[in-house]
Coordinates of C-alpha atoms in Angstrom, one line a residue:
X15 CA 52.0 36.0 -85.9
X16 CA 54.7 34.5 -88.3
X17 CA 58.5 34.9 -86.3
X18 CA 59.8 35.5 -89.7
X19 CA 58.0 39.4 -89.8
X20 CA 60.2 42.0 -89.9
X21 CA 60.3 45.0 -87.5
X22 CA 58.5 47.3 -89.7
X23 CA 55.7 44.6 -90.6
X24 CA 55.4 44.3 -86.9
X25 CA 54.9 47.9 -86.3
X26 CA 52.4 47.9 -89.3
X27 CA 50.3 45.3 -87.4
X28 CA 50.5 46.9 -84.0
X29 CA 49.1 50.3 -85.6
X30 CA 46.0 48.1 -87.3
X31 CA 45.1 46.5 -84.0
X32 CA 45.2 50.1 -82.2
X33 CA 43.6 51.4 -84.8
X34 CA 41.0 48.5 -84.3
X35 CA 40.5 49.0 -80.8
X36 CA 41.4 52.2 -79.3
X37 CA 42.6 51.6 -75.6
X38 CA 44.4 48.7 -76.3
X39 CA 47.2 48.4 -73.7
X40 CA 51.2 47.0 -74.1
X41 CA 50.1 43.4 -72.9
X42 CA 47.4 42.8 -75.3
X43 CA 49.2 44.3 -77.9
X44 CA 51.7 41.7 -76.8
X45 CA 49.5 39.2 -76.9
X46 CA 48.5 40.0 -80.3
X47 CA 51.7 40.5 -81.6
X48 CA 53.1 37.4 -80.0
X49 CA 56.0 39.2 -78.4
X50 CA 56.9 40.8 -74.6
X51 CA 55.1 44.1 -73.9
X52 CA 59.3 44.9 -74.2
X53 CA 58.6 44.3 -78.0
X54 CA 55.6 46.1 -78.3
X55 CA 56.3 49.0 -77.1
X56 CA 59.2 49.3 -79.4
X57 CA 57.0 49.0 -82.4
X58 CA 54.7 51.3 -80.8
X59 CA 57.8 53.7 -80.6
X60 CA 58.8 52.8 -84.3
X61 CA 55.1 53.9 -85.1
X62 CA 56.1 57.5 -83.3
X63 CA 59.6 57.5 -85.1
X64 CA 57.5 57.4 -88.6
X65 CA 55.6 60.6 -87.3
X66 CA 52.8 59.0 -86.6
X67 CA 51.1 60.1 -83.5
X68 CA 50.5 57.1 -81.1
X69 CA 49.1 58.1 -77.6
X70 CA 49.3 56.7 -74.5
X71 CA 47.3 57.1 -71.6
X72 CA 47.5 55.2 -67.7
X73 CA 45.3 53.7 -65.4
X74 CA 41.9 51.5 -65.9
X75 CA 40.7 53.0 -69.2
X76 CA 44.2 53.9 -70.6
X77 CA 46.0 52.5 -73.3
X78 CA 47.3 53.3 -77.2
X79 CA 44.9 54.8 -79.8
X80 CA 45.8 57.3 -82.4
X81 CA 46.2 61.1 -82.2
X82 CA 43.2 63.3 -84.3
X83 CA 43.7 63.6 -87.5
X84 CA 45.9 60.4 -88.3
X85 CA 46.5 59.8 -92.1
X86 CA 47.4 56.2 -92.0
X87 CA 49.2 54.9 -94.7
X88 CA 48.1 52.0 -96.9
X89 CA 46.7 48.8 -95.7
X90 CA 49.1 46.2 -95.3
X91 CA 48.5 42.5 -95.5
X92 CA 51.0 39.5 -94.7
X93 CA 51.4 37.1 -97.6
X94 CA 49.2 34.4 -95.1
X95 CA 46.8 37.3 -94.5
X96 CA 46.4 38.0 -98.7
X97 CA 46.7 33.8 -99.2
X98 CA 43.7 33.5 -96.6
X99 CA 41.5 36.7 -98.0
X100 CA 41.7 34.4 -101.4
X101 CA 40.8 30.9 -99.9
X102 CA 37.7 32.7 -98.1
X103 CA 36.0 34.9 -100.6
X104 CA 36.3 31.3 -103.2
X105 CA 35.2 29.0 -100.2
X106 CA 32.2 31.6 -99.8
X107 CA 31.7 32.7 -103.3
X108 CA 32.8 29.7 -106.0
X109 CA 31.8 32.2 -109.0
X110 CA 34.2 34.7 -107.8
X111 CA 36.7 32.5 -109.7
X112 CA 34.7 34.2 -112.9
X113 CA 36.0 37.1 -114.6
X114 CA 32.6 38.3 -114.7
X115 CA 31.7 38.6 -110.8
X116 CA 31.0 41.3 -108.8
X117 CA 33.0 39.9 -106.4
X118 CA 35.2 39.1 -108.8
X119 CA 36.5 42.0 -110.0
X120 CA 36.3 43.6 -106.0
X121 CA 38.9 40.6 -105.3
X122 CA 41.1 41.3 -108.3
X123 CA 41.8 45.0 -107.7
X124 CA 42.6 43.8 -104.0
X125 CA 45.1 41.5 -105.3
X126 CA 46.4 44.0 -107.9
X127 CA 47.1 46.4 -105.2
X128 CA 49.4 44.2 -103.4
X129 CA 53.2 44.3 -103.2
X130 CA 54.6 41.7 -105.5
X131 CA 56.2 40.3 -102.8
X132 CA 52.8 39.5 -101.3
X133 CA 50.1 39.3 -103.8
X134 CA 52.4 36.5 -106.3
X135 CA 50.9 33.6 -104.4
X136 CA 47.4 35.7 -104.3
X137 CA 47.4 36.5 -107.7
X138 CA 48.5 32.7 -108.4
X139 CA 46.1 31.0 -106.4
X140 CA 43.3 33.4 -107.9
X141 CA 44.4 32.0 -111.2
X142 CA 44.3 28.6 -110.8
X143 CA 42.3 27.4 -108.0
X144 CA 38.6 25.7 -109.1
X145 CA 36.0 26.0 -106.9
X146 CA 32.1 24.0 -107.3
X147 CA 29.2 26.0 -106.9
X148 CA 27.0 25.0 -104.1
X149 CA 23.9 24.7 -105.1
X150 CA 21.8 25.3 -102.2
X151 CA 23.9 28.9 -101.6
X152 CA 21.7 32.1 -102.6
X153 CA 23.5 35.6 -103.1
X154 CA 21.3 38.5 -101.7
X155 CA 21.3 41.9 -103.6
X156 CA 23.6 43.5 -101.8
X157 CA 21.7 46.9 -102.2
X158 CA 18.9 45.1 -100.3
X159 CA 21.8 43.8 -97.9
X160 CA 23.1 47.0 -97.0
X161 CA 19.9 48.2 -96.4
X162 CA 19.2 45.7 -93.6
X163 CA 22.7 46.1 -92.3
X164 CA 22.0 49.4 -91.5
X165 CA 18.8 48.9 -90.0
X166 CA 20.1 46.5 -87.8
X167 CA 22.9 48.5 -86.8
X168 CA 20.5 51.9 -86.0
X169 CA 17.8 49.6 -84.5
X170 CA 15.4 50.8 -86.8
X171 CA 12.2 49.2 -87.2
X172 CA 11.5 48.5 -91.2
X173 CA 9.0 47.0 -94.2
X174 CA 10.3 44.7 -96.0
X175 CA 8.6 43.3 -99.1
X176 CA 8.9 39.7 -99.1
X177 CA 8.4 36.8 -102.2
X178 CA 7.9 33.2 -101.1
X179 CA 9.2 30.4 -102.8
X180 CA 6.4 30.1 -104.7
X181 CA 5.8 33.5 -105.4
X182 CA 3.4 35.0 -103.0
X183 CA 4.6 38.4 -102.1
X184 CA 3.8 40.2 -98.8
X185 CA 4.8 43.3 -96.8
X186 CA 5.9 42.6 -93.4
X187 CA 7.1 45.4 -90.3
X188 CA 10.0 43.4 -88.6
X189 CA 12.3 44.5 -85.9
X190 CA 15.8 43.6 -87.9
X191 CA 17.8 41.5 -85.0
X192 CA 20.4 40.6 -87.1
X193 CA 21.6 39.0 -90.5
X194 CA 22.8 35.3 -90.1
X195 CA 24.9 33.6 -93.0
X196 CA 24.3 29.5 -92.7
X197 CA 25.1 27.4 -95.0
X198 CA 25.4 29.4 -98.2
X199 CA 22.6 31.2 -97.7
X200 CA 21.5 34.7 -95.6
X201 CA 18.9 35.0 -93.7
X202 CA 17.3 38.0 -91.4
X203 CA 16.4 37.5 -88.0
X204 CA 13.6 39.7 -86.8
X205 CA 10.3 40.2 -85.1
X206 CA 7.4 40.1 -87.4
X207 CA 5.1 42.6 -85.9
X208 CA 2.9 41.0 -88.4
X209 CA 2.9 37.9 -86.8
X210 CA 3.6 38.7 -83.8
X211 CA 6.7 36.4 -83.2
X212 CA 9.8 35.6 -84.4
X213 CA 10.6 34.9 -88.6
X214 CA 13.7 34.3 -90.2
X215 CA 13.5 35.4 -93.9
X216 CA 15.9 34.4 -96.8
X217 CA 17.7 37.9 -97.6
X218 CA 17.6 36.9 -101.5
X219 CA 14.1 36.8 -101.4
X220 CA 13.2 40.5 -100.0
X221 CA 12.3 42.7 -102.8
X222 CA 12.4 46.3 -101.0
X223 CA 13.3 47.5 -97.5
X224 CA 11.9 50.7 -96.2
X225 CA 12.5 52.3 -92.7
X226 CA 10.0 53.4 -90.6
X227 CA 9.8 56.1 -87.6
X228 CA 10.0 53.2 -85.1
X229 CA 12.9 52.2 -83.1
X230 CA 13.0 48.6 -81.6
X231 CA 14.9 47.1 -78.4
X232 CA 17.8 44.3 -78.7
X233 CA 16.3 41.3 -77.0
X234 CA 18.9 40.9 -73.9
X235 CA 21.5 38.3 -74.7
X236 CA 20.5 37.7 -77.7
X237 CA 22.5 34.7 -80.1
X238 CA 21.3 35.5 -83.2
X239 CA 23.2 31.7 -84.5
X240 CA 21.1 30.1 -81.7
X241 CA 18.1 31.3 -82.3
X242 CA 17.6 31.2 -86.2
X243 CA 18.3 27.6 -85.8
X244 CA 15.6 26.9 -83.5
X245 CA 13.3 29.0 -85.6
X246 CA 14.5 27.2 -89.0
X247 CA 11.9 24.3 -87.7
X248 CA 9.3 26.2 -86.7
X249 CA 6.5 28.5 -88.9
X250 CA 6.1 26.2 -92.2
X251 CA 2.8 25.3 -93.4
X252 CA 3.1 21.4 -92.9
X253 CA 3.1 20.5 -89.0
X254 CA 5.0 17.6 -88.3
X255 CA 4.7 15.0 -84.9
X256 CA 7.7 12.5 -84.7
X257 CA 7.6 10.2 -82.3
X258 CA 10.7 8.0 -80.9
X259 CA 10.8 4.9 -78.0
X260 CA 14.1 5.9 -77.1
X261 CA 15.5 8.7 -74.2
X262 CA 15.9 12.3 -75.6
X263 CA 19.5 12.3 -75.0
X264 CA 19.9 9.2 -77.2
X265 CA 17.8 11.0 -80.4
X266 CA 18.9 14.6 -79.7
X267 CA 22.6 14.0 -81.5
X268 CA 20.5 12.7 -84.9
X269 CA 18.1 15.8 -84.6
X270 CA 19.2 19.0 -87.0
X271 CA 17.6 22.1 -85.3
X272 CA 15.2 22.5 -88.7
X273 CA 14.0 19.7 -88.1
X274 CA 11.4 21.2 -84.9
X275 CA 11.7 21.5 -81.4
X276 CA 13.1 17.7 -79.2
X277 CA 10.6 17.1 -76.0
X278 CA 10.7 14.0 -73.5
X279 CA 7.6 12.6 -73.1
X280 CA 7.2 9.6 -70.1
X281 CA 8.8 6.9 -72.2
X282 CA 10.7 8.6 -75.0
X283 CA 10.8 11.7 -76.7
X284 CA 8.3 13.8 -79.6
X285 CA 9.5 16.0 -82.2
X286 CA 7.8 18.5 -83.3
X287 CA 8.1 21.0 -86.0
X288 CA 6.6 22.2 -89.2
X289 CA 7.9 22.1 -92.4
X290 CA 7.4 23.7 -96.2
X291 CA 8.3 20.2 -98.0
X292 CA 7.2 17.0 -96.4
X293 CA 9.2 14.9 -99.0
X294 CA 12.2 16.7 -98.5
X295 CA 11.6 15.8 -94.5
X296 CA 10.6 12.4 -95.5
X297 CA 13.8 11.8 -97.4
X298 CA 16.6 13.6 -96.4
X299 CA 15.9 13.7 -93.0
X300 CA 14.2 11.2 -91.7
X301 CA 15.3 8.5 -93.4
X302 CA 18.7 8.9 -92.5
X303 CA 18.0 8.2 -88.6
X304 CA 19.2 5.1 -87.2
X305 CA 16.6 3.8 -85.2
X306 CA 12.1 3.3 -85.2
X307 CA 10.2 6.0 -85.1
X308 CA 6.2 6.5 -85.3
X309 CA 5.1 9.5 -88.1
X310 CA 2.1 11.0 -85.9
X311 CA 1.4 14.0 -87.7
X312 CA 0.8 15.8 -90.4
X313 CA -0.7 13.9 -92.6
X314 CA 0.9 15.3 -95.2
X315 CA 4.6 14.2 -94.3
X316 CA 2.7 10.9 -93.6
X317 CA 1.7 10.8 -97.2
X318 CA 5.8 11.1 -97.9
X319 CA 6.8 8.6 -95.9
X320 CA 4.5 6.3 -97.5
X321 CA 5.3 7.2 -101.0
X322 CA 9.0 7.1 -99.8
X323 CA 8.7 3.3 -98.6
X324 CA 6.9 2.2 -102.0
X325 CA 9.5 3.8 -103.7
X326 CA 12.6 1.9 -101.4
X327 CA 9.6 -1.6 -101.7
X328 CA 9.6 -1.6 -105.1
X329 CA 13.3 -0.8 -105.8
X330 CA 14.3 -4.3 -104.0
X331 CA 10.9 -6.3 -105.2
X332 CA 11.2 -9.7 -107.2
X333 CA 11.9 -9.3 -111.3
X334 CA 9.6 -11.0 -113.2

């Protein structure tokens, strides 16, 4: 934390993180702070002296949490805190710079509720700060979010009705792992029951969610980051067969996990994968490796790389 915090700021803090995790004990609250367990337990007892009932408890499962029945007072944020709330909803949301955004008008009454003191810079950097829309980010309904969020949380198995890209609409029951934000866009880990395997689906493309009577078990140690980008790669409707003449460990760094699963073969390495847009592969990704590779499969990412070298041929050829 800043040194420049006064007492009472301090003591604010301390009573989020307690009220954060119950149990927490002098040192971590120290730690947290960034004072001696001395300190802490001074603003614990400043907390007390403001009538607000702080317990304490000893041995291995001890530690501070709140008394029953604590009306905690308003939410208190550090100018760096409010400064940083700002910087990430316009990093993660450009059009919240709009007057017209959902998120918007959230952020504004936020900043609004702040202390002068605090909220100035807020306010101030809300006014004038520009952000670019990205254009590959997609913003869920966050009705449909919430819906999933809560499925996930209670383990409950659900339908979701789901519209491709192209339009195709389908019903799926899914076991919702979790919800993984990546690059702009949000995505739903689960197991399709339909397919029998794991899908990730783009949250702004399900239309409905309904719960079932089902339950579903948490696959042990699962990483939902992990695993939805080895899955990004895998389940599109164009296969794809790279080949390279080179060790894995020299292609693996160049190799995004969309791009399909990296295996050695006796003298190299194959990638393989599956794709929804062969020229996309063809252009973006391919193309910008820096060494030979052989295009074995499908034919239809072939049929891109072709096209894609008699575009690059004829950009350099001879004028007449």
């Amino acid at each position: 934390m800043p040194n420049d915090l006064s007492p009472t700021a301090r003591a604010l803090r301390a009573l989020e993180i307690i009220q954060a995790r119950p149990g927490t004990t002098a040192g971590e609250l120290a730690i947290r702070l960034g004072v001696t367990e001395r300190a802490a337990r001074r603003y614990v007892g400043i907390l007390r002296e403001a009538g607000i009932p702080v317990e304490s408890a000893r041995g291995p499962h001890g530690g501070y949490r709140l008394g029953r029945g604590t009306r905690l007072p308003p939410v208190h944020f550090t100018q760096a805190e409010a400064l940083g709330l700002v910087m990430a909803v316009l990093s993660g949301q450009p059009s919240a710079a709009g007057a017209e955004d959902l998120v918007s008008t959230a952020l504004g009454k936020v900043v609004k509720a702040l202390p002068e003191s605090v909220g100035q810079h807020a306010a101030m950097l809300r006014e004038y700060a520009s952000a670019a829309p990205d254009p590959n980010s997609a913003r869920p309904d966050p009705a449909i979010t919430s819906e999933l969020v809560g499925a996930v949380a209670a383990r409950h198995r659900v339908l979701v009705t789901y519209r491709s890209e192209v339009g195709n609409e389908w019903e799926a029951e899914v076991d919702p792992w979790s919800l993984v934000v990546r690059y702009g866009r949000w995505y739903l880990l689960c197991h399709s029951h339909r397919a029998d395997a794991i899908r990730t689906y783009r949250v702004d493309r399900v239309r409905a969610v309904r719960r079932t009577g089902h339950g579903f078990e948490l696959p042990e140690g699962l990483d939902p980051v992990a695993v939805l980008e080895e899955n990004l790669g895998l389940g599109w409707e164009f296969s794809t067969r790279v080949v390279f003449d080179l060790p894995l460990t020299e292609v693996a760094p160049w190799i995004r996990p969309p791009m399909g699963r990296l295996e050695p073969l006796a003298d190299g390495c194959v990638l393989v994968g599956s794709t929804r847009n062969p020229a996309m592969y063809a252009q973006e990704w391919l193309a910008r490796l820096p060494f030979a590779f052989r295009v074995e499969g499908g034919e239809e990412l072939r049929a891109a790389v072709v096209a894609l070298l008699a575009r690059f041929t004829a950009a350099v050829a001879d004028q007449p």
